[in-house]
Coordinates of C-alpha atoms and ligand atoms in Angstrom, one line a residue:
X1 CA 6.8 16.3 56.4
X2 CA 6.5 19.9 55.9
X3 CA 6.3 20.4 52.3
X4 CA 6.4 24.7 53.0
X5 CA 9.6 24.8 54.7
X6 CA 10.8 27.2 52.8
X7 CA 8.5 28.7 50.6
X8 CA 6.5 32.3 51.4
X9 CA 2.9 31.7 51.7
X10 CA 2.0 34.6 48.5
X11 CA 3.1 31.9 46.2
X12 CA 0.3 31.4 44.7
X13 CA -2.7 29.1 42.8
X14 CA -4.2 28.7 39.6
X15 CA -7.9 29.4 40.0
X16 CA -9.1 26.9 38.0
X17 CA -8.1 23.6 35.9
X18 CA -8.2 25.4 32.4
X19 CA -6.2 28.6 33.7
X20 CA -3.0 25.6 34.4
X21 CA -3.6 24.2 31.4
X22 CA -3.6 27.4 29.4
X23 CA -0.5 28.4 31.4
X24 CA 1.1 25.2 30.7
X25 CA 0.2 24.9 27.3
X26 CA 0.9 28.4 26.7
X27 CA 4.5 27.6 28.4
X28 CA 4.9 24.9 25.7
X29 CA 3.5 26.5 22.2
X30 CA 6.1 29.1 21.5
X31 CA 8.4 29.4 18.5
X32 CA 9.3 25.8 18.8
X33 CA 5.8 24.9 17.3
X34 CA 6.0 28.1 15.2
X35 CA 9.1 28.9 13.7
X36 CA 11.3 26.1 14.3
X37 CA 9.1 22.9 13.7
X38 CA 7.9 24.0 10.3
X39 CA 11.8 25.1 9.3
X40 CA 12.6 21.4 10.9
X41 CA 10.1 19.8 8.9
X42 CA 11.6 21.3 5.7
X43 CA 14.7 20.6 5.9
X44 CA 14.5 16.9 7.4
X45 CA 12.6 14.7 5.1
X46 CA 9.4 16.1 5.5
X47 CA 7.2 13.6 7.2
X48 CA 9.8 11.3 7.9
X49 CA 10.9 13.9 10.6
X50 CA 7.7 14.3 11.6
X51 CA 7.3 10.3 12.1
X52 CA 10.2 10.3 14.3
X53 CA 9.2 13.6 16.5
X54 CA 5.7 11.8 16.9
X55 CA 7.6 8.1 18.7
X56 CA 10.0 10.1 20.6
X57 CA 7.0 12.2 21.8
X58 CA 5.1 9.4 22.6
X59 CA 7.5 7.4 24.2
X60 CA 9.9 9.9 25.9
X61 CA 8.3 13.3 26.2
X62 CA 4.4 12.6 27.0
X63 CA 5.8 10.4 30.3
X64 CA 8.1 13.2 31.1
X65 CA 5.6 15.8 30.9
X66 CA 3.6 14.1 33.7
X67 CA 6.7 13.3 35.6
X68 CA 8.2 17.3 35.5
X69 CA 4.7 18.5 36.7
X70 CA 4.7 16.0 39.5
X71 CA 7.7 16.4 41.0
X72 CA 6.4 20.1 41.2
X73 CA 3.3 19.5 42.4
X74 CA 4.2 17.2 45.1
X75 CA 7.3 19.7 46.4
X76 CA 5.1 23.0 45.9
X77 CA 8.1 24.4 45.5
X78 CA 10.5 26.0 42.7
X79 CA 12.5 23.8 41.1
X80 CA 15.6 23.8 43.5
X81 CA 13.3 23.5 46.0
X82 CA 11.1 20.8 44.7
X83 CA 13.8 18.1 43.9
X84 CA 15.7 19.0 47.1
X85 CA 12.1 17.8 48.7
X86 CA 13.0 14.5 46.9
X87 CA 16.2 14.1 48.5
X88 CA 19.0 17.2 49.6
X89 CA 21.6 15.7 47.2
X90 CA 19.1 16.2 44.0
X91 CA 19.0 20.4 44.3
X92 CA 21.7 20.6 42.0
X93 CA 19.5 19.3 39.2
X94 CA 17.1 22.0 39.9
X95 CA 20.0 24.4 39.7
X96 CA 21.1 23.2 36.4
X97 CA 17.4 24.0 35.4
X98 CA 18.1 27.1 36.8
X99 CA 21.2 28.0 34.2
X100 CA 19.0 26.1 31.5
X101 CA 16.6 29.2 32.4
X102 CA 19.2 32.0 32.2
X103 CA 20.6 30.8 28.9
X104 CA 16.8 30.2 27.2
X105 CA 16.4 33.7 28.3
X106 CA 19.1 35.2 26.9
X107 CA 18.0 33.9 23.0
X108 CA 14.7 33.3 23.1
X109 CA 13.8 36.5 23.4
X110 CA 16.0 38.0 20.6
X111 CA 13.3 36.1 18.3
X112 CA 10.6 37.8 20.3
X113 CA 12.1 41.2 19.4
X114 CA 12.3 40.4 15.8
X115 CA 8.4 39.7 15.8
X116 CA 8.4 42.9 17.6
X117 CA 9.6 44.2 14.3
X118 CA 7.7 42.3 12.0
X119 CA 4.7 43.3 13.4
X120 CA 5.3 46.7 13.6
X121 CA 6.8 45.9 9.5
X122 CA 3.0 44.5 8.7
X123 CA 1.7 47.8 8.5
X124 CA 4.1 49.6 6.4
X125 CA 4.9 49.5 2.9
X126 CA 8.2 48.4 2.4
X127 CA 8.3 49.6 -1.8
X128 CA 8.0 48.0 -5.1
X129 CA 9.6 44.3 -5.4
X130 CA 11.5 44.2 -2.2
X131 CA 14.6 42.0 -1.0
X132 CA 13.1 40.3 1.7
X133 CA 16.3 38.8 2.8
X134 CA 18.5 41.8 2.5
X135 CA 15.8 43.3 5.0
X136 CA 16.0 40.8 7.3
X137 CA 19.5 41.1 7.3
X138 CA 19.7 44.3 7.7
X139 CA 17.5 44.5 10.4
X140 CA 19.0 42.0 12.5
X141 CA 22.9 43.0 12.1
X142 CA 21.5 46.8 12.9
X143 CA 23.2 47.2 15.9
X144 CA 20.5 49.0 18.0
X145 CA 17.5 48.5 16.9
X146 CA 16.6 44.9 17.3
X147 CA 18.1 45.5 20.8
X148 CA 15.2 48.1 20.9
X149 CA 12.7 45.6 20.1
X150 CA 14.2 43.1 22.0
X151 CA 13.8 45.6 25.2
X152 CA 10.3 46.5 23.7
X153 CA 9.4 42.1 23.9
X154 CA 11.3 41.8 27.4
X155 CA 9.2 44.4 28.9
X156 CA 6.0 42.7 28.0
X157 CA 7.6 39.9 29.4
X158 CA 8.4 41.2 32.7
X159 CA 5.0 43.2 33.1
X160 CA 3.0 39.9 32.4
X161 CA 5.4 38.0 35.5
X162 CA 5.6 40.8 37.8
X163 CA 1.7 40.5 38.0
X164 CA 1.8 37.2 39.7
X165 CA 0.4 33.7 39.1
X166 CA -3.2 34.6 38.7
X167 CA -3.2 38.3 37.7
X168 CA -0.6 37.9 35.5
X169 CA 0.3 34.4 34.1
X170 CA -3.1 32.4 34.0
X171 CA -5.3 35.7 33.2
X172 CA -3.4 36.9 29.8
X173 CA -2.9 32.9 29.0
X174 CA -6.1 32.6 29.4
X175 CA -6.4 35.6 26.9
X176 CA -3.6 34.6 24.4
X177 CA -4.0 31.0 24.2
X178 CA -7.6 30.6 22.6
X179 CA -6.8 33.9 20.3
X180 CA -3.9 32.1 19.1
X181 CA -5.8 29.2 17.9
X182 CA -8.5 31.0 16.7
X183 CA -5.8 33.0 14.4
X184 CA -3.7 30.0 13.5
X185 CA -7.0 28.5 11.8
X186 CA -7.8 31.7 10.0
X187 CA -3.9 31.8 8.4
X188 CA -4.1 28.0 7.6
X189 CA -7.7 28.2 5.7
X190 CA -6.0 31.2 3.8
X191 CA -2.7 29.4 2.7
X192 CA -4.9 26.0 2.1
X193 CA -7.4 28.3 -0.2
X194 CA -4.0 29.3 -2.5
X195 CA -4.2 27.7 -5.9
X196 CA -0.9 25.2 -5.9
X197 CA -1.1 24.9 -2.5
X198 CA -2.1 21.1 -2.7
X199 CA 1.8 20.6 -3.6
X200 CA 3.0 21.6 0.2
X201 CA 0.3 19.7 1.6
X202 CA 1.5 16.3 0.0
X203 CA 5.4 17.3 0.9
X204 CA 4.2 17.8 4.9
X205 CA 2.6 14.0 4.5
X206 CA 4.9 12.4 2.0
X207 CA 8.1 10.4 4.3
X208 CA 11.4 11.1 2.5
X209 CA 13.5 8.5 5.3
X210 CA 16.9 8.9 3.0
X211 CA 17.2 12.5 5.2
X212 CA 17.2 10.7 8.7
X213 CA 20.6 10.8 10.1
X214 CA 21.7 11.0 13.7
X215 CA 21.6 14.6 13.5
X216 CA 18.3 14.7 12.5
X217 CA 17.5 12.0 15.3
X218 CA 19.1 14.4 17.8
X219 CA 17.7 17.4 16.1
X220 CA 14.1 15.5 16.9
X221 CA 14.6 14.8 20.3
X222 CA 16.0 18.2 21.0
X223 CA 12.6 19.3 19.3
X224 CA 10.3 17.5 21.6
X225 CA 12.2 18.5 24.6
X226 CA 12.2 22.2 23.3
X227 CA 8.8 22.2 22.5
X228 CA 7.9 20.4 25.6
X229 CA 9.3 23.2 27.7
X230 CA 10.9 19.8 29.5
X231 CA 14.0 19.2 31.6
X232 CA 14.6 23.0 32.9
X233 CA 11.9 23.2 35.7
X234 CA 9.3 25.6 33.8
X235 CA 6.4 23.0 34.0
X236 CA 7.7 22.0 37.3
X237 CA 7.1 25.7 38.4
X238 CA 3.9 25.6 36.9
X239 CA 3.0 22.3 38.2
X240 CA 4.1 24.1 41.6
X241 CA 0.9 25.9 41.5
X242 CA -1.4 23.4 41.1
X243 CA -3.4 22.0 44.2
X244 CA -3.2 19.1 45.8
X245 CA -7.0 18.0 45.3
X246 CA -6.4 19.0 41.2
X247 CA -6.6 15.7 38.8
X248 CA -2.7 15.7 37.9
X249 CA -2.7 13.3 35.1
X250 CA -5.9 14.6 33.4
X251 CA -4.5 18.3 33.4
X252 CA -1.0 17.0 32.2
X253 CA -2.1 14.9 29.0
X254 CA -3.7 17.7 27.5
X255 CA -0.4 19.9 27.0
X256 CA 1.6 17.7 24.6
X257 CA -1.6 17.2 22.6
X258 CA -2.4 21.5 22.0
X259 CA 1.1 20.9 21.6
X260 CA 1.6 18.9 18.8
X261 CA -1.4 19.7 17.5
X262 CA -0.4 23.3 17.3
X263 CA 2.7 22.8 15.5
X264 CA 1.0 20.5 13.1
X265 CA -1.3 23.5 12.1
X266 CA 1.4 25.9 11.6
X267 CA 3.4 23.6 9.5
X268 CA 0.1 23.2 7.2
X269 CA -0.5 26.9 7.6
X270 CA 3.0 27.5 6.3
X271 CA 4.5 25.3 4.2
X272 CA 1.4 24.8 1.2
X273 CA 2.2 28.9 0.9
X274 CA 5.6 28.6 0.5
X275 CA 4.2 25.9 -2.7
X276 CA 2.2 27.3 -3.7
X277 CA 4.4 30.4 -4.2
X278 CA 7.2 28.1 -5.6
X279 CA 10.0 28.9 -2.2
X280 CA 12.1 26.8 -1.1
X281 CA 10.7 24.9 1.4
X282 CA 14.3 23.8 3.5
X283 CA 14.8 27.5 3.7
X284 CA 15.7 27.1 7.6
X285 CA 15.6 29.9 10.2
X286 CA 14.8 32.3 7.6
X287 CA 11.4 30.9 6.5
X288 CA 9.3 32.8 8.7
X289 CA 11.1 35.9 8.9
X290 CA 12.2 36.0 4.9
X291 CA 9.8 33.8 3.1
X292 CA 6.4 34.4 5.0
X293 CA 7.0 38.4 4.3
X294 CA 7.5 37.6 0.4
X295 CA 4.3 35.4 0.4
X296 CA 2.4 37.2 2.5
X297 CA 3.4 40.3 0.1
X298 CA 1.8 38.5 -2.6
X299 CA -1.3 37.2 -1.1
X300 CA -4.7 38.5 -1.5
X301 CA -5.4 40.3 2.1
X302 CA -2.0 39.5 2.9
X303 CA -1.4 42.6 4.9
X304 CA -3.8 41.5 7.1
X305 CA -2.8 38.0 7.3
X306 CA 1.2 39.4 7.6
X307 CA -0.7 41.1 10.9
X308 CA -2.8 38.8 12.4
X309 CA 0.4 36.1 11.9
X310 CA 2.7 38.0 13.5
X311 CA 0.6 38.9 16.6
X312 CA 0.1 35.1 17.0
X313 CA 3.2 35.0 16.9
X314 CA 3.8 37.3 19.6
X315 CA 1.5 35.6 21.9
X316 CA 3.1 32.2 21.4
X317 CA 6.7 34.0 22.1
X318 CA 5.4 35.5 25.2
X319 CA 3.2 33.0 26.8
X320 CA 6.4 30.8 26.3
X321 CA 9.2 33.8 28.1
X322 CA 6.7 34.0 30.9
X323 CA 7.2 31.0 31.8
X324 CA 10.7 30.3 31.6
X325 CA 11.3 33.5 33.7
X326 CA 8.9 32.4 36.6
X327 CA 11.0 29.7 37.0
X328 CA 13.8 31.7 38.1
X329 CA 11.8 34.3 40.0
X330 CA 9.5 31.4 41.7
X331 CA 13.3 30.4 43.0
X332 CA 14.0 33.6 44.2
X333 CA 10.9 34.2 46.1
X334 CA 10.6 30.9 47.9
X335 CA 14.6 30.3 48.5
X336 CA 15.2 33.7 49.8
X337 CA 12.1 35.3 50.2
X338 CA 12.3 38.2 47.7
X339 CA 8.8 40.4 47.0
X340 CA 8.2 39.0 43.1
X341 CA 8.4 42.5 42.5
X342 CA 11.9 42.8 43.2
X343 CA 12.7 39.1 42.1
X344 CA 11.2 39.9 38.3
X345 CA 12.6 42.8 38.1
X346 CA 16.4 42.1 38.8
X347 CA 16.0 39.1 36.9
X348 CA 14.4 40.6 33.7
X349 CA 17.0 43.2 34.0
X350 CA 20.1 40.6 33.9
X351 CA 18.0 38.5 31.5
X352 CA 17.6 41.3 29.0
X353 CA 21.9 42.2 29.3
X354 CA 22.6 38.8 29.1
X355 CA 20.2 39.5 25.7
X356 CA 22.6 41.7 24.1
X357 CA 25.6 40.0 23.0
X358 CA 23.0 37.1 21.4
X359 CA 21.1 40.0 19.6
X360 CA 24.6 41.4 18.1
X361 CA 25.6 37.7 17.0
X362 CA 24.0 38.9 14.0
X363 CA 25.9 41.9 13.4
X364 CA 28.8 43.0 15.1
X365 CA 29.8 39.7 17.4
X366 CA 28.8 37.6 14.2
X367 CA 32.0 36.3 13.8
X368 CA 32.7 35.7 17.4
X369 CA 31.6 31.8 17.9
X370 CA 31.8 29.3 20.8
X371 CA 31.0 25.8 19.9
X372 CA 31.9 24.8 16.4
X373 CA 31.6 27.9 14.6
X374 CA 28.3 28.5 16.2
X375 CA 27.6 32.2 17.1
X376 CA 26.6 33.1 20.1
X377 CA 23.1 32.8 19.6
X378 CA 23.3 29.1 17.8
X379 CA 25.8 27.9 20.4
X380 CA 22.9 29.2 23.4
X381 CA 20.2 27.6 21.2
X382 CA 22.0 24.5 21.0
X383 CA 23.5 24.2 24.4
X384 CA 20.2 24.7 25.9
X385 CA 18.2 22.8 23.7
X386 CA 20.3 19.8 22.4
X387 CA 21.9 19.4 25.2
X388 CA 21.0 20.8 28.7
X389 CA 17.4 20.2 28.1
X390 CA 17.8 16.6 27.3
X391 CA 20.3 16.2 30.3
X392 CA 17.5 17.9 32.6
X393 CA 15.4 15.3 31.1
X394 CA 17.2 12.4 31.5
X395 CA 18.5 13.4 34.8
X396 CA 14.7 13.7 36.0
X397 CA 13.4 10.0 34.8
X398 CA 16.3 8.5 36.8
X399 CA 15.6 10.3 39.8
X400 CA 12.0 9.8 39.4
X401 CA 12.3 6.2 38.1
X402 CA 15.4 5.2 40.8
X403 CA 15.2 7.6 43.7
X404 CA 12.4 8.7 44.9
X405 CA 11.3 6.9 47.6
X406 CA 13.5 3.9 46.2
X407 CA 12.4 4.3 42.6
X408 CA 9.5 2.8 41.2
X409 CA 9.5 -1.3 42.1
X410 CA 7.0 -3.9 41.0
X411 CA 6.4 -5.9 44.0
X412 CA 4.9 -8.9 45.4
X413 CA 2.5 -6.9 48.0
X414 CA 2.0 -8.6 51.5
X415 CA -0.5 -8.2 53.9
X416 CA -1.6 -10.2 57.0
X417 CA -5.2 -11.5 56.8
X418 CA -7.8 -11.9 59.6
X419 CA -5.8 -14.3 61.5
X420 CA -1.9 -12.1 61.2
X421 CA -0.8 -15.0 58.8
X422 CA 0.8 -13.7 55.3
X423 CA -1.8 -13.0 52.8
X424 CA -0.4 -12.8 49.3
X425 CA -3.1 -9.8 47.8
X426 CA -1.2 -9.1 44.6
X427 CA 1.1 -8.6 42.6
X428 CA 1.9 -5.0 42.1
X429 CA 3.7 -1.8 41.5
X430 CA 4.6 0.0 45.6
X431 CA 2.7 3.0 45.7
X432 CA 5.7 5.0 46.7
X433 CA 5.7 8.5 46.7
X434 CA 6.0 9.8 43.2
X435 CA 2.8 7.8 42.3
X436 CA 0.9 8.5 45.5
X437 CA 1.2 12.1 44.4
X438 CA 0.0 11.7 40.6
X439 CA -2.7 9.4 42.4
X440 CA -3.6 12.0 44.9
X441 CA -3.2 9.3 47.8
X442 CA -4.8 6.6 45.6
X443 CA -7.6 8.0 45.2
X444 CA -7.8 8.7 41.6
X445 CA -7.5 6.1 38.6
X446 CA -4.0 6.5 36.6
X447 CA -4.3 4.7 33.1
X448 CA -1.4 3.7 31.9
X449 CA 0.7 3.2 34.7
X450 CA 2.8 0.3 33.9
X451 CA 3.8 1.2 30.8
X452 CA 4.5 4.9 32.1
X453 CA 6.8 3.3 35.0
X454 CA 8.6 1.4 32.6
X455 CA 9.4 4.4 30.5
X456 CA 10.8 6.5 32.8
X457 CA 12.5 3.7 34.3
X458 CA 14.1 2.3 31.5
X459 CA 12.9 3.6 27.8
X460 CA 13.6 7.5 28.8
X461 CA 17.2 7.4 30.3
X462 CA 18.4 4.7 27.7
X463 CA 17.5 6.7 24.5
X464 CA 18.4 10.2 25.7
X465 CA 21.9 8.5 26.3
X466 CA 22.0 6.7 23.5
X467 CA 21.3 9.4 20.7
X468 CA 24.1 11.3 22.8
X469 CA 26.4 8.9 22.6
X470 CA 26.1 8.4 18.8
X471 CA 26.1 12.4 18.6
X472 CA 29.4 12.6 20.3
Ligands
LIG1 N1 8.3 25.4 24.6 C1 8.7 26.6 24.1 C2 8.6 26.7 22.6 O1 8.2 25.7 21.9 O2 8.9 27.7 22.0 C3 10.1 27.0 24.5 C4 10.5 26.7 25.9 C5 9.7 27.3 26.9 C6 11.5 25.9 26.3 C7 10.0 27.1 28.3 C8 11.8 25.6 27.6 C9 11.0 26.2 28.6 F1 11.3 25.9 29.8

């Protein structure tokens, strides 16, 4: 089979193993691990949610991860591309990843904007005793100037993607990633050296279960799908670049860990401030853009901590945008052979449009809504994350799990012996396709491989439809 039918030879590679998993990494640590997990975290029961994100990881979104990246890496291909390698009649589901794209792009970086802002905000002296919330609302139902910094974000983001896969992507990951860690310690030392701060720490690790309700359920698995960057195609792009002689598995199993492990730090770097400077701690979106300001305000060194925060911030934001815009314009340049130049640049430029109306849900459109009194802004953020993403997701186990190649069987296997009578070997899973490809050929070892069939077979599809179900 010719895997390149259709794609343009410039494509590209990573250069090494660590550049991918920074990429990917990067891809997943964004402002779901940031800004949204912590705010999660507070409002749901505190560890209780964080019990629940940690099963559904484990048992839907770690299998997932290694399932997105394969199909990529086997189709070498954008997403459209890729499952339409798989069989003609699954390009649709690439599409829909497609549209998941477009609509990520249109929120996510609003938010980017605002940090944009905040940084910029760091450095200057906002006056004695200041309303932190009146500022933020202020700033965002301004009608021009978040759409300033929102342009200011989306330029970043097209610069980094119109440099290519290695010039671009994997060289400032490979940049922004490790400062981003590096920073994320230095803020949560800072907030765990607070007097009082003791208090936040025992909330984060103290289960309050009475909170759990099937929102919250769905509000988890949304989560892990968002944080993930799973069921649109953007790991399946990056898995795209990956060669075939890379160790697939052992690149893939890292991601969800910086993942977690990321958001796990920011919620410790976050919420024993907000105790120990007696905030609310289920303070929602707000928390980082109203009640990190205040604290920081207050905190020894804080305008350097305010600084360094938000510029981690930043990275995480952008390393995140990158990735879900190369999806599109990975689509563009294989399908119909567009220079990337052009392909990011047309894209970026509809992207950032398509920006507008979600930055001015907070101002002037704020009272236009779309799905149960959601503005425009919540209604993309929930479409694409509590819904499309999870469809993307579930939609990719059963193909992987059911169609490729036939699905993934256990098996009696047969072979003939010396003589060319039946020879029962073993009994065992077919090596079709899908785990030829994670096995490069059978070649390499793949721990876990029952139990990682049997999840995407059965575990993945069933939950995913059941928390919808009892959503709807
Ligand atoms: N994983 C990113 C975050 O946690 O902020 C968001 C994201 C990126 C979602 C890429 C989906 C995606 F394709």
């Amino acid at each position: 089979m010719n895997i390149d039918n259709n794609s343009s030879s410039n494509r590209g590679h990573w250069t090494s193993a660590f550049g991918f998993i920074m990429a990917a990494a990067g891809s997943a640590v964004g402002l779901g691990n940031l800004w949204k997990f912590p705010y999660l975290v507070g409002q749901n029961g505190g560890s209780a949610f964080i019990v629940i994100y940690a099963l559904l990881l484990l048992f839907i979104g770690i299998p997932l991860v290694i399932a997105e990246i394969t199909i990529g890496r086997f189709g070498q291909l954008n997403p459209v591309g890729s499952y339409g390698l798989i069989s003609p009649k699954l390009k649709w589901i690439g599409a829909m990843g497609l549209v998941t794209g477009f609509i990520l792009l249109a929120f996510y970086p609003v938010v980017g904007g605002w940090i944009v802002y905040y940084l910029y905000h760091s450095f200057v002296s906002v006056g004695e005793n200041p309303d932190y919330a009146k500022i933020f609302a202020d700033y965002t139902s301004n009608p021009t100037l978040p759409i300033i910094t929102l342009f200011i974000f989306s330029i970043l983001n097209y610069i980094i993607v119109a440099l290519g896969v290695e010039k671009g992507i994997e060289k400032y990951s490979k940049i922004m990633m490790p400062a981003l860690l590096v920073i994320l310690v230095i803020v949560m030392i800072r907030t765990l050296s607070l007097e009082g701060s003791w208090e936040g720490v025992k909330f984060i690790f103290q289960p309050d279960f009475s909170k759990v309700t099937g929102k919250v359920i769905l509000s988890a698995v949304g989560q892990v799908f968002f944080s993930l960057s799973l069921g649109m195609g953007a790991l399946m792009t990056y898995g795209s670049y990956l060669s075939k002689k890379d160790n697939l598995f052992k690149s893939s199993i890292s991601i969800p860990f910086i993942d977690t492990l990321v958001a796990l730090l920011a919620t410790i770097a976050i919420m024993p401030a907000v105790f120990a400077f007696k905030f609310e701690p289920a303070a929602g979106p707000s928390l980082i853009f109203v009640t990190l300001p205040a604290i920081f305000a207050k905190m020894p060194m804080g305008v350097f901590i305010s600084a360094i925060f938000f510029i981690l911030m930043l990275f995480a934001a952008l390393t995140s945008s990158i990735s879900m815009l190369e999806g599109l314009v990975s689509y563009m340049i294989d399908r119909w052979h567009w220079k990337r130049f052009t392909a990011t640049t047309i894209i970026a430029l509809i992207v950032f449009l398509l920006g507008i109306p979600c930055s001015l849900s907070f101002g002037m459109l704020k009272d236009v809504t779309i799905f149960s009194n959601k503005t425009i802004f919540d209604s993309m953020d929930f479409l694409a994350s509590n819904i499309l993403l999870p469809l993307g997701g579930i939609l990719m186990a059963i193909c992987v799990g059911w169609i490729w190649d036939g699905g993934l069987r256990y098996e009696t296997i047969i072979v003939k012996n010396q003589k060319g009578n039946p020879d029962v070997i073993t009994n065992g899973y077919v090596f079709n396709s899908c785990l030829m490809e994670i096995t490069n050929q059978g070649t390499l070892n793949f721990p876990f491989m029952s139990a990682w069939i049997f999840i995407v077979k059965w575990v993945a599809p069933l939950v995913i439809f059941l928390i919808f179900i009892d959503n709807l």
